[in-house]
Amino acid sequence: MANLTSVISKFNDNNGPDILGVCEVENEHVIELLITSMNTALNKNYGFVISEGGDKRGIDTALIYDKTKYGPEQLTFSLRIIKRNTTRDLFQVHINTANGNKLICILNHWPSRSSW
């Protein structure tokens, strides 16, 4: 966590990110640990939303956001796209900006082509 926090803290001219999408998240507990570390290092108030799928390998996606800049109301949903092979979900998060606009973030962790 210390190494991740050290690198992430350098984003945005050493102020940390306003919004950060992450993939290959093992579970919600891991994001909570990262958020705690980031909040302490940057003196911020980060929150997160996570899309935990059924895959036990820890390939979930999460959105970390600065709660002082983005409203706490989120509308989230996942959409599984099925073509030839089922892929991972698209994770869509709606958040409110400080000036009242809505920001829509879409996260996806693409599967490796080596398994095709």
mmCIF file of N, CA and C in Angstrom:
data_model
loop_
_atom_site.group_PDB
_atom_site.id
_atom_site.type_symbol
_atom_site.label_atom_id
_atom_site.label_comp_id
_atom_site.label_asym_id
_atom_site.label_seq_id
_atom_site.Cartn_x
_atom_site.Cartn_y
_atom_site.Cartn_z
ATOM 1 N N MET A 1 0.822 -1.192 0.000
ATOM 2 C CA MET A 1 0.000 0.000 0.000
ATOM 3 C C MET A 1 0.868 1.260 0.000
ATOM 4 N N ALA A 2 1.972 1.219 0.722
ATOM 5 C CA ALA A 2 2.853 2.384 0.787
ATOM 6 C C ALA A 2 3.431 2.717 -0.583
ATOM 7 N N ASN A 3 3.829 1.692 -1.344
ATOM 8 C CA ASN A 3 4.380 1.936 -2.679
ATOM 9 C C ASN A 3 3.322 2.493 -3.628
ATOM 10 N N LEU A 4 2.136 1.904 -3.612
ATOM 11 C CA LEU A 4 1.051 2.414 -4.458
ATOM 12 C C LEU A 4 0.710 3.849 -4.093
ATOM 13 N N THR A 5 0.576 4.118 -2.816
ATOM 14 C CA THR A 5 0.225 5.458 -2.352
ATOM 15 C C THR A 5 1.299 6.463 -2.733
ATOM 16 N N SER A 6 2.554 6.066 -2.648
ATOM 17 C CA SER A 6 3.654 6.959 -3.018
ATOM 18 C C SER A 6 3.557 7.389 -4.478
ATOM 19 N N VAL A 7 3.263 6.449 -5.348
ATOM 20 C CA VAL A 7 3.152 6.763 -6.782
ATOM 21 C C VAL A 7 1.880 7.567 -7.058
ATOM 22 N N ILE A 8 0.755 7.126 -6.528
ATOM 23 C CA ILE A 8 -0.523 7.795 -6.765
ATOM 24 C C ILE A 8 -0.508 9.223 -6.234
ATOM 25 N N SER A 9 0.187 9.448 -5.143
ATOM 26 C CA SER A 9 0.257 10.783 -4.538
ATOM 27 C C SER A 9 0.942 11.803 -5.445
ATOM 28 N N LYS A 10 1.754 11.330 -6.379
ATOM 29 C CA LYS A 10 2.463 12.228 -7.291
ATOM 30 C C LYS A 10 1.568 12.737 -8.430
ATOM 31 N N PHE A 11 0.428 12.106 -8.644
ATOM 32 C CA PHE A 11 -0.493 12.546 -9.694
ATOM 33 C C PHE A 11 -0.941 13.974 -9.429
ATOM 34 N N ASN A 12 -1.302 14.682 -10.485
ATOM 35 C CA ASN A 12 -1.937 15.994 -10.352
ATOM 36 C C ASN A 12 -1.042 16.968 -9.572
ATOM 37 N N ASP A 13 0.219 17.066 -10.012
ATOM 38 C CA ASP A 13 1.188 17.967 -9.368
ATOM 39 C C ASP A 13 1.331 17.712 -7.872
ATOM 40 N N ASN A 14 1.457 16.454 -7.508
ATOM 41 C CA ASN A 14 1.636 16.014 -6.115
ATOM 42 C C ASN A 14 0.427 16.275 -5.219
ATOM 43 N N ASN A 15 -0.745 16.449 -5.831
ATOM 44 C CA ASN A 15 -1.977 16.632 -5.061
ATOM 45 C C ASN A 15 -2.836 15.380 -5.041
ATOM 46 N N GLY A 16 -2.417 14.339 -5.717
ATOM 47 C CA GLY A 16 -3.223 13.129 -5.829
ATOM 48 C C GLY A 16 -4.326 13.316 -6.853
ATOM 49 N N PRO A 17 -4.883 12.227 -7.343
ATOM 50 C CA PRO A 17 -5.903 12.312 -8.384
ATOM 51 C C PRO A 17 -7.242 12.811 -7.855
ATOM 52 N N ASP A 18 -8.009 13.449 -8.738
ATOM 53 C CA ASP A 18 -9.400 13.772 -8.411
ATOM 54 C C ASP A 18 -10.252 12.521 -8.587
ATOM 55 N N ILE A 19 -9.965 11.775 -9.663
ATOM 56 C CA ILE A 19 -10.660 10.525 -9.982
ATOM 57 C C ILE A 19 -9.613 9.530 -10.466
ATOM 58 N N LEU A 20 -9.743 8.291 -10.032
ATOM 59 C CA LEU A 20 -8.808 7.251 -10.444
ATOM 60 C C LEU A 20 -9.565 5.956 -10.667
ATOM 61 N N GLY A 21 -9.473 5.400 -11.863
ATOM 62 C CA GLY A 21 -10.049 4.096 -12.153
ATOM 63 C C GLY A 21 -8.973 3.035 -12.001
ATOM 64 N N VAL A 22 -9.298 1.949 -11.343
ATOM 65 C CA VAL A 22 -8.327 0.872 -11.138
ATOM 66 C C VAL A 22 -8.952 -0.470 -11.520
ATOM 67 N N CYS A 23 -8.103 -1.375 -11.982
ATOM 68 C CA CYS A 23 -8.582 -2.717 -12.338
ATOM 69 C C CYS A 23 -7.700 -3.759 -11.663
ATOM 70 N N GLU A 24 -8.125 -4.993 -11.760
ATOM 71 C CA GLU A 24 -7.499 -6.120 -11.081
ATOM 72 C C GLU A 24 -7.486 -5.903 -9.576
ATOM 73 N N VAL A 25 -8.611 -5.423 -9.080
ATOM 74 C CA VAL A 25 -8.793 -5.222 -7.647
ATOM 75 C C VAL A 25 -9.239 -6.547 -7.047
ATOM 76 N N GLU A 26 -8.550 -6.980 -6.008
ATOM 77 C CA GLU A 26 -8.866 -8.280 -5.421
ATOM 78 C C GLU A 26 -10.242 -8.297 -4.765
ATOM 79 N N ASN A 27 -10.546 -7.258 -3.972
ATOM 80 C CA ASN A 27 -11.838 -7.185 -3.307
ATOM 81 C C ASN A 27 -12.004 -5.800 -2.677
ATOM 82 N N GLU A 28 -13.140 -5.570 -2.062
ATOM 83 C CA GLU A 28 -13.440 -4.265 -1.465
ATOM 84 C C GLU A 28 -12.483 -3.913 -0.326
ATOM 85 N N HIS A 29 -12.082 -4.903 0.449
ATOM 86 C CA HIS A 29 -11.164 -4.649 1.565
ATOM 87 C C HIS A 29 -9.850 -4.029 1.086
ATOM 88 N N VAL A 30 -9.333 -4.484 -0.040
ATOM 89 C CA VAL A 30 -8.077 -3.962 -0.580
ATOM 90 C C VAL A 30 -8.235 -2.484 -0.955
ATOM 91 N N ILE A 31 -9.362 -2.124 -1.555
ATOM 92 C CA ILE A 31 -9.607 -0.721 -1.896
ATOM 93 C C ILE A 31 -9.724 0.116 -0.623
ATOM 94 N N GLU A 32 -10.371 -0.415 0.392
ATOM 95 C CA GLU A 32 -10.476 0.315 1.663
ATOM 96 C C GLU A 32 -9.093 0.592 2.254
ATOM 97 N N LEU A 33 -8.189 -0.381 2.181
ATOM 98 C CA LEU A 33 -6.826 -0.173 2.662
ATOM 99 C C LEU A 33 -6.113 0.918 1.861
ATOM 100 N N LEU A 34 -6.277 0.876 0.530
ATOM 101 C CA LEU A 34 -5.645 1.891 -0.316
ATOM 102 C C LEU A 34 -6.214 3.275 -0.035
ATOM 103 N N ILE A 35 -7.516 3.373 0.109
ATOM 104 C CA ILE A 35 -8.170 4.659 0.398
ATOM 105 C C ILE A 35 -7.663 5.231 1.730
ATOM 106 N N THR A 36 -7.569 4.389 2.734
ATOM 107 C CA THR A 36 -7.075 4.838 4.038
ATOM 108 C C THR A 36 -5.654 5.381 3.915
ATOM 109 N N SER A 37 -4.818 4.675 3.186
ATOM 110 C CA SER A 37 -3.440 5.105 2.987
ATOM 111 C C SER A 37 -3.373 6.417 2.206
ATOM 112 N N MET A 38 -4.174 6.535 1.151
ATOM 113 C CA MET A 38 -4.197 7.764 0.343
ATOM 114 C C MET A 38 -4.730 8.947 1.153
ATOM 115 N N ASN A 39 -5.791 8.730 1.905
ATOM 116 C CA ASN A 39 -6.372 9.810 2.713
ATOM 117 C C ASN A 39 -5.360 10.337 3.731
ATOM 118 N N THR A 40 -4.602 9.437 4.340
ATOM 119 C CA THR A 40 -3.602 9.834 5.326
ATOM 120 C C THR A 40 -2.451 10.587 4.664
ATOM 121 N N ALA A 41 -1.932 10.052 3.578
ATOM 122 C CA ALA A 41 -0.770 10.653 2.910
ATOM 123 C C ALA A 41 -1.082 12.010 2.299
ATOM 124 N N LEU A 42 -2.291 12.160 1.771
ATOM 125 C CA LEU A 42 -2.647 13.382 1.034
ATOM 126 C C LEU A 42 -3.557 14.316 1.820
ATOM 127 N N ASN A 43 -3.955 13.906 3.007
ATOM 128 C CA ASN A 43 -4.906 14.681 3.805
ATOM 129 C C ASN A 43 -6.162 14.984 2.975
ATOM 130 N N LYS A 44 -6.707 13.936 2.386
ATOM 131 C CA LYS A 44 -7.883 14.041 1.515
ATOM 132 C C LYS A 44 -9.006 13.185 2.078
ATOM 133 N N ASN A 45 -10.141 13.241 1.381
ATOM 134 C CA ASN A 45 -11.293 12.443 1.754
ATOM 135 C C ASN A 45 -11.767 11.687 0.518
ATOM 136 N N TYR A 46 -11.056 10.602 0.209
ATOM 137 C CA TYR A 46 -11.414 9.801 -0.957
ATOM 138 C C TYR A 46 -12.522 8.815 -0.605
ATOM 139 N N GLY A 47 -13.363 8.552 -1.590
ATOM 140 C CA GLY A 47 -14.370 7.513 -1.510
ATOM 141 C C GLY A 47 -14.187 6.594 -2.709
ATOM 142 N N PHE A 48 -15.006 5.563 -2.792
ATOM 143 C CA PHE A 48 -14.885 4.644 -3.923
ATOM 144 C C PHE A 48 -16.187 3.907 -4.158
ATOM 145 N N VAL A 49 -16.306 3.375 -5.352
ATOM 146 C CA VAL A 49 -17.335 2.404 -5.694
ATOM 147 C C VAL A 49 -16.617 1.268 -6.407
ATOM 148 N N ILE A 50 -17.116 0.063 -6.238
ATOM 149 C CA ILE A 50 -16.455 -1.111 -6.803
ATOM 150 C C ILE A 50 -17.483 -1.997 -7.475
ATOM 151 N N SER A 51 -17.058 -2.637 -8.543
ATOM 152 C CA SER A 51 -17.875 -3.635 -9.223
ATOM 153 C C SER A 51 -17.227 -4.984 -8.973
ATOM 154 N N GLU A 52 -17.788 -5.713 -8.034
ATOM 155 C CA GLU A 52 -17.245 -7.030 -7.720
ATOM 156 C C GLU A 52 -18.008 -8.079 -8.515
ATOM 157 N N GLY A 53 -17.311 -8.695 -9.437
ATOM 158 C CA GLY A 53 -17.916 -9.744 -10.248
ATOM 159 C C GLY A 53 -17.791 -11.093 -9.581
ATOM 160 N N GLY A 54 -18.206 -12.114 -10.290
ATOM 161 C CA GLY A 54 -18.171 -13.463 -9.746
ATOM 162 C C GLY A 54 -16.835 -14.155 -9.894
ATOM 163 N N ASP A 55 -15.888 -13.532 -10.591
ATOM 164 C CA ASP A 55 -14.590 -14.146 -10.827
ATOM 165 C C ASP A 55 -13.749 -14.093 -9.555
ATOM 166 N N LYS A 56 -13.247 -15.220 -9.107
ATOM 167 C CA LYS A 56 -12.491 -15.303 -7.851
ATOM 168 C C LYS A 56 -11.028 -14.879 -8.002
ATOM 169 N N ARG A 57 -10.588 -14.558 -9.231
ATOM 170 C CA ARG A 57 -9.182 -14.202 -9.444
ATOM 171 C C ARG A 57 -8.850 -12.779 -9.026
ATOM 172 N N GLY A 58 -9.842 -11.972 -8.677
ATOM 173 C CA GLY A 58 -9.565 -10.598 -8.291
ATOM 174 C C GLY A 58 -9.346 -9.695 -9.482
ATOM 175 N N ILE A 59 -10.303 -9.694 -10.407
ATOM 176 C CA ILE A 59 -10.186 -8.854 -11.601
ATOM 177 C C ILE A 59 -11.287 -7.804 -11.623
ATOM 178 N N ASP A 60 -11.681 -7.357 -10.440
ATOM 179 C CA ASP A 60 -12.734 -6.359 -10.325
ATOM 180 C C ASP A 60 -12.199 -4.976 -10.695
ATOM 181 N N THR A 61 -13.127 -4.045 -10.955
ATOM 182 C CA THR A 61 -12.761 -2.662 -11.232
ATOM 183 C C THR A 61 -13.363 -1.765 -10.153
ATOM 184 N N ALA A 62 -12.715 -0.629 -9.923
ATOM 185 C CA ALA A 62 -13.198 0.309 -8.913
ATOM 186 C C ALA A 62 -12.890 1.736 -9.373
ATOM 187 N N LEU A 63 -13.685 2.660 -8.884
ATOM 188 C CA LEU A 63 -13.487 4.077 -9.151
ATOM 189 C C LEU A 63 -13.257 4.768 -7.809
ATOM 190 N N ILE A 64 -12.110 5.434 -7.694
ATOM 191 C CA ILE A 64 -11.760 6.205 -6.501
ATOM 192 C C ILE A 64 -11.973 7.670 -6.850
ATOM 193 N N TYR A 65 -12.596 8.424 -5.954
ATOM 194 C CA TYR A 65 -12.876 9.831 -6.248
ATOM 195 C C TYR A 65 -12.729 10.690 -4.997
ATOM 196 N N ASP A 66 -12.378 11.951 -5.205
ATOM 197 C CA ASP A 66 -12.234 12.920 -4.121
ATOM 198 C C ASP A 66 -13.632 13.372 -3.715
ATOM 199 N N LYS A 67 -14.043 13.025 -2.520
ATOM 200 C CA LYS A 67 -15.408 13.313 -2.060
ATOM 201 C C LYS A 67 -15.665 14.800 -1.851
ATOM 202 N N THR A 68 -14.608 15.612 -1.763
ATOM 203 C CA THR A 68 -14.813 17.058 -1.629
ATOM 204 C C THR A 68 -15.136 17.702 -2.972
ATOM 205 N N LYS A 69 -14.854 17.001 -4.070
ATOM 206 C CA LYS A 69 -15.104 17.543 -5.407
ATOM 207 C C LYS A 69 -16.280 16.884 -6.112
ATOM 208 N N TYR A 70 -16.648 15.704 -5.661
ATOM 209 C CA TYR A 70 -17.705 14.948 -6.318
ATOM 210 C C TYR A 70 -18.714 14.484 -5.285
ATOM 211 N N GLY A 71 -19.986 14.649 -5.620
ATOM 212 C CA GLY A 71 -21.070 14.331 -4.695
ATOM 213 C C GLY A 71 -21.147 12.868 -4.337
ATOM 214 N N PRO A 72 -21.709 12.582 -3.189
ATOM 215 C CA PRO A 72 -21.780 11.209 -2.708
ATOM 216 C C PRO A 72 -22.845 10.358 -3.396
ATOM 217 N N GLU A 73 -23.680 10.982 -4.210
ATOM 218 C CA GLU A 73 -24.738 10.212 -4.870
ATOM 219 C C GLU A 73 -24.185 9.560 -6.127
ATOM 220 N N GLN A 74 -24.192 8.244 -6.164
ATOM 221 C CA GLN A 74 -23.732 7.522 -7.343
ATOM 222 C C GLN A 74 -24.841 6.613 -7.847
ATOM 223 N N LEU A 75 -24.919 6.528 -9.132
ATOM 224 C CA LEU A 75 -25.755 5.528 -9.781
ATOM 225 C C LEU A 75 -24.777 4.615 -10.491
ATOM 226 N N THR A 76 -24.737 3.370 -10.128
ATOM 227 C CA THR A 76 -23.782 2.454 -10.737
ATOM 228 C C THR A 76 -24.516 1.264 -11.328
ATOM 229 N N PHE A 77 -23.971 0.757 -12.397
ATOM 230 C CA PHE A 77 -24.472 -0.507 -12.904
ATOM 231 C C PHE A 77 -23.422 -1.151 -13.784
ATOM 232 N N SER A 78 -23.522 -2.448 -13.940
ATOM 233 C CA SER A 78 -22.617 -3.212 -14.778
ATOM 234 C C SER A 78 -23.396 -3.776 -15.951
ATOM 235 N N LEU A 79 -22.721 -3.870 -17.063
ATOM 236 C CA LEU A 79 -23.322 -4.411 -18.277
ATOM 237 C C LEU A 79 -22.373 -5.446 -18.842
ATOM 238 N N ARG A 80 -22.852 -6.668 -18.974
ATOM 239 C CA ARG A 80 -22.029 -7.721 -19.560
ATOM 240 C C ARG A 80 -22.296 -7.771 -21.056
ATOM 241 N N ILE A 81 -21.237 -7.659 -21.824
ATOM 242 C CA ILE A 81 -21.347 -7.682 -23.272
ATOM 243 C C ILE A 81 -21.022 -9.092 -23.753
ATOM 244 N N ILE A 82 -21.926 -9.652 -24.515
ATOM 245 C CA ILE A 82 -21.727 -11.015 -24.996
ATOM 246 C C ILE A 82 -21.704 -10.984 -26.526
ATOM 247 N N LYS A 83 -20.577 -11.371 -27.081
ATOM 248 C CA LYS A 83 -20.465 -11.528 -28.531
ATOM 249 C C LYS A 83 -20.098 -12.984 -28.772
ATOM 250 N N ARG A 84 -18.911 -13.225 -29.274
ATOM 251 C CA ARG A 84 -18.480 -14.606 -29.434
ATOM 252 C C ARG A 84 -18.136 -15.222 -28.086
ATOM 253 N N ASN A 85 -17.419 -14.439 -27.275
ATOM 254 C CA ASN A 85 -17.026 -14.897 -25.938
ATOM 255 C C ASN A 85 -17.495 -13.851 -24.930
ATOM 256 N N THR A 86 -17.941 -14.315 -23.781
ATOM 257 C CA THR A 86 -18.326 -13.377 -22.731
ATOM 258 C C THR A 86 -17.077 -12.664 -22.244
ATOM 259 N N THR A 87 -17.158 -11.372 -22.093
ATOM 260 C CA THR A 87 -16.029 -10.598 -21.583
ATOM 261 C C THR A 87 -16.385 -10.039 -20.213
ATOM 262 N N ARG A 88 -15.542 -9.233 -19.683
ATOM 263 C CA ARG A 88 -15.799 -8.646 -18.374
ATOM 264 C C ARG A 88 -16.783 -7.499 -18.502
ATOM 265 N N ASP A 89 -17.401 -7.172 -17.385
ATOM 266 C CA ASP A 89 -18.433 -6.141 -17.378
ATOM 267 C C ASP A 89 -17.876 -4.754 -17.675
ATOM 268 N N LEU A 90 -18.741 -3.919 -18.273
ATOM 269 C CA LEU A 90 -18.509 -2.486 -18.300
ATOM 270 C C LEU A 90 -19.123 -1.959 -17.008
ATOM 271 N N PHE A 91 -18.390 -1.158 -16.261
ATOM 272 C CA PHE A 91 -18.856 -0.630 -14.983
ATOM 273 C C PHE A 91 -19.075 0.867 -15.179
ATOM 274 N N GLN A 92 -20.310 1.292 -15.072
ATOM 275 C CA GLN A 92 -20.663 2.694 -15.294
ATOM 276 C C GLN A 92 -21.044 3.347 -13.983
ATOM 277 N N VAL A 93 -20.418 4.509 -13.714
ATOM 278 C CA VAL A 93 -20.652 5.245 -12.472
ATOM 279 C C VAL A 93 -21.052 6.673 -12.821
ATOM 280 N N HIS A 94 -22.153 7.138 -12.265
ATOM 281 C CA HIS A 94 -22.588 8.527 -12.428
ATOM 282 C C HIS A 94 -22.259 9.256 -11.130
ATOM 283 N N ILE A 95 -21.507 10.346 -11.223
ATOM 284 C CA ILE A 95 -21.205 11.138 -10.027
ATOM 285 C C ILE A 95 -21.513 12.601 -10.315
ATOM 286 N N ASN A 96 -21.833 13.333 -9.270
ATOM 287 C CA ASN A 96 -22.155 14.757 -9.393
ATOM 288 C C ASN A 96 -20.915 15.589 -9.104
ATOM 289 N N THR A 97 -20.663 16.586 -9.955
ATOM 290 C CA THR A 97 -19.535 17.477 -9.738
ATOM 291 C C THR A 97 -19.947 18.588 -8.775
ATOM 292 N N ALA A 98 -18.958 19.332 -8.295
ATOM 293 C CA ALA A 98 -19.221 20.408 -7.333
ATOM 294 C C ALA A 98 -20.110 21.495 -7.932
ATOM 295 N N ASN A 99 -20.044 21.696 -9.246
ATOM 296 C CA ASN A 99 -20.866 22.742 -9.873
ATOM 297 C C ASN A 99 -22.215 22.218 -10.371
ATOM 298 N N GLY A 100 -22.576 21.007 -9.965
ATOM 299 C CA GLY A 100 -23.907 20.483 -10.273
ATOM 300 C C GLY A 100 -24.027 19.689 -11.558
ATOM 301 N N ASN A 101 -22.940 19.522 -12.276
ATOM 302 C CA ASN A 101 -22.978 18.708 -13.493
ATOM 303 C C ASN A 101 -22.860 17.232 -13.145
ATOM 304 N N LYS A 102 -23.265 16.394 -14.066
ATOM 305 C CA LYS A 102 -23.140 14.951 -13.884
ATOM 306 C C LYS A 102 -21.978 14.461 -14.741
ATOM 307 N N LEU A 103 -21.133 13.644 -14.137
ATOM 308 C CA LEU A 103 -20.002 13.046 -14.832
ATOM 309 C C LEU A 103 -20.252 11.544 -14.898
ATOM 310 N N ILE A 104 -20.136 10.995 -16.088
ATOM 311 C CA ILE A 104 -20.336 9.558 -16.271
ATOM 312 C C ILE A 104 -18.982 8.930 -16.568
ATOM 313 N N CYS A 105 -18.579 7.987 -15.734
ATOM 314 C CA CYS A 105 -17.312 7.272 -15.908
ATOM 315 C C CYS A 105 -17.630 5.823 -16.256
ATOM 316 N N ILE A 106 -16.946 5.319 -17.263
ATOM 317 C CA ILE A 106 -17.132 3.924 -17.670
ATOM 318 C C ILE A 106 -15.783 3.225 -17.545
ATOM 319 N N LEU A 107 -15.763 2.147 -16.768
ATOM 320 C CA LEU A 107 -14.537 1.395 -16.545
ATOM 321 C C LEU A 107 -14.694 0.002 -17.131
ATOM 322 N N ASN A 108 -13.602 -0.527 -17.654
ATOM 323 C CA ASN A 108 -13.601 -1.882 -18.186
ATOM 324 C C ASN A 108 -12.194 -2.433 -18.097
ATOM 325 N N HIS A 109 -12.074 -3.663 -17.694
ATOM 326 C CA HIS A 109 -10.786 -4.355 -17.682
ATOM 327 C C HIS A 109 -10.865 -5.410 -18.777
ATOM 328 N N TRP A 110 -10.122 -5.182 -19.818
ATOM 329 C CA TRP A 110 -10.187 -6.075 -20.971
ATOM 330 C C TRP A 110 -9.451 -7.379 -20.686
ATOM 331 N N PRO A 111 -9.998 -8.493 -21.164
ATOM 332 C CA PRO A 111 -9.327 -9.783 -20.955
ATOM 333 C C PRO A 111 -8.062 -9.888 -21.816
ATOM 334 N N SER A 112 -7.151 -10.686 -21.362
ATOM 335 C CA SER A 112 -5.918 -10.933 -22.101
ATOM 336 C C SER A 112 -6.223 -11.666 -23.394
ATOM 337 N N ARG A 113 -5.517 -11.291 -24.452
ATOM 338 C CA ARG A 113 -5.693 -11.995 -25.728
ATOM 339 C C ARG A 113 -5.020 -13.354 -25.709
ATOM 340 N N SER A 114 -4.171 -13.603 -24.735
ATOM 341 C CA SER A 114 -3.456 -14.893 -24.695
ATOM 342 C C SER A 114 -4.393 -16.059 -24.439
ATOM 343 N N SER A 115 -5.567 -15.786 -23.897
ATOM 344 C CA SER A 115 -6.494 -16.881 -23.614
ATOM 345 C C SER A 115 -7.459 -17.143 -24.773
ATOM 346 N N TRP A 116 -7.317 -16.411 -25.875
ATOM 347 C CA TRP A 116 -8.231 -16.603 -27.013
ATOM 348 C C TRP A 116 -7.784 -17.725 -27.898
#
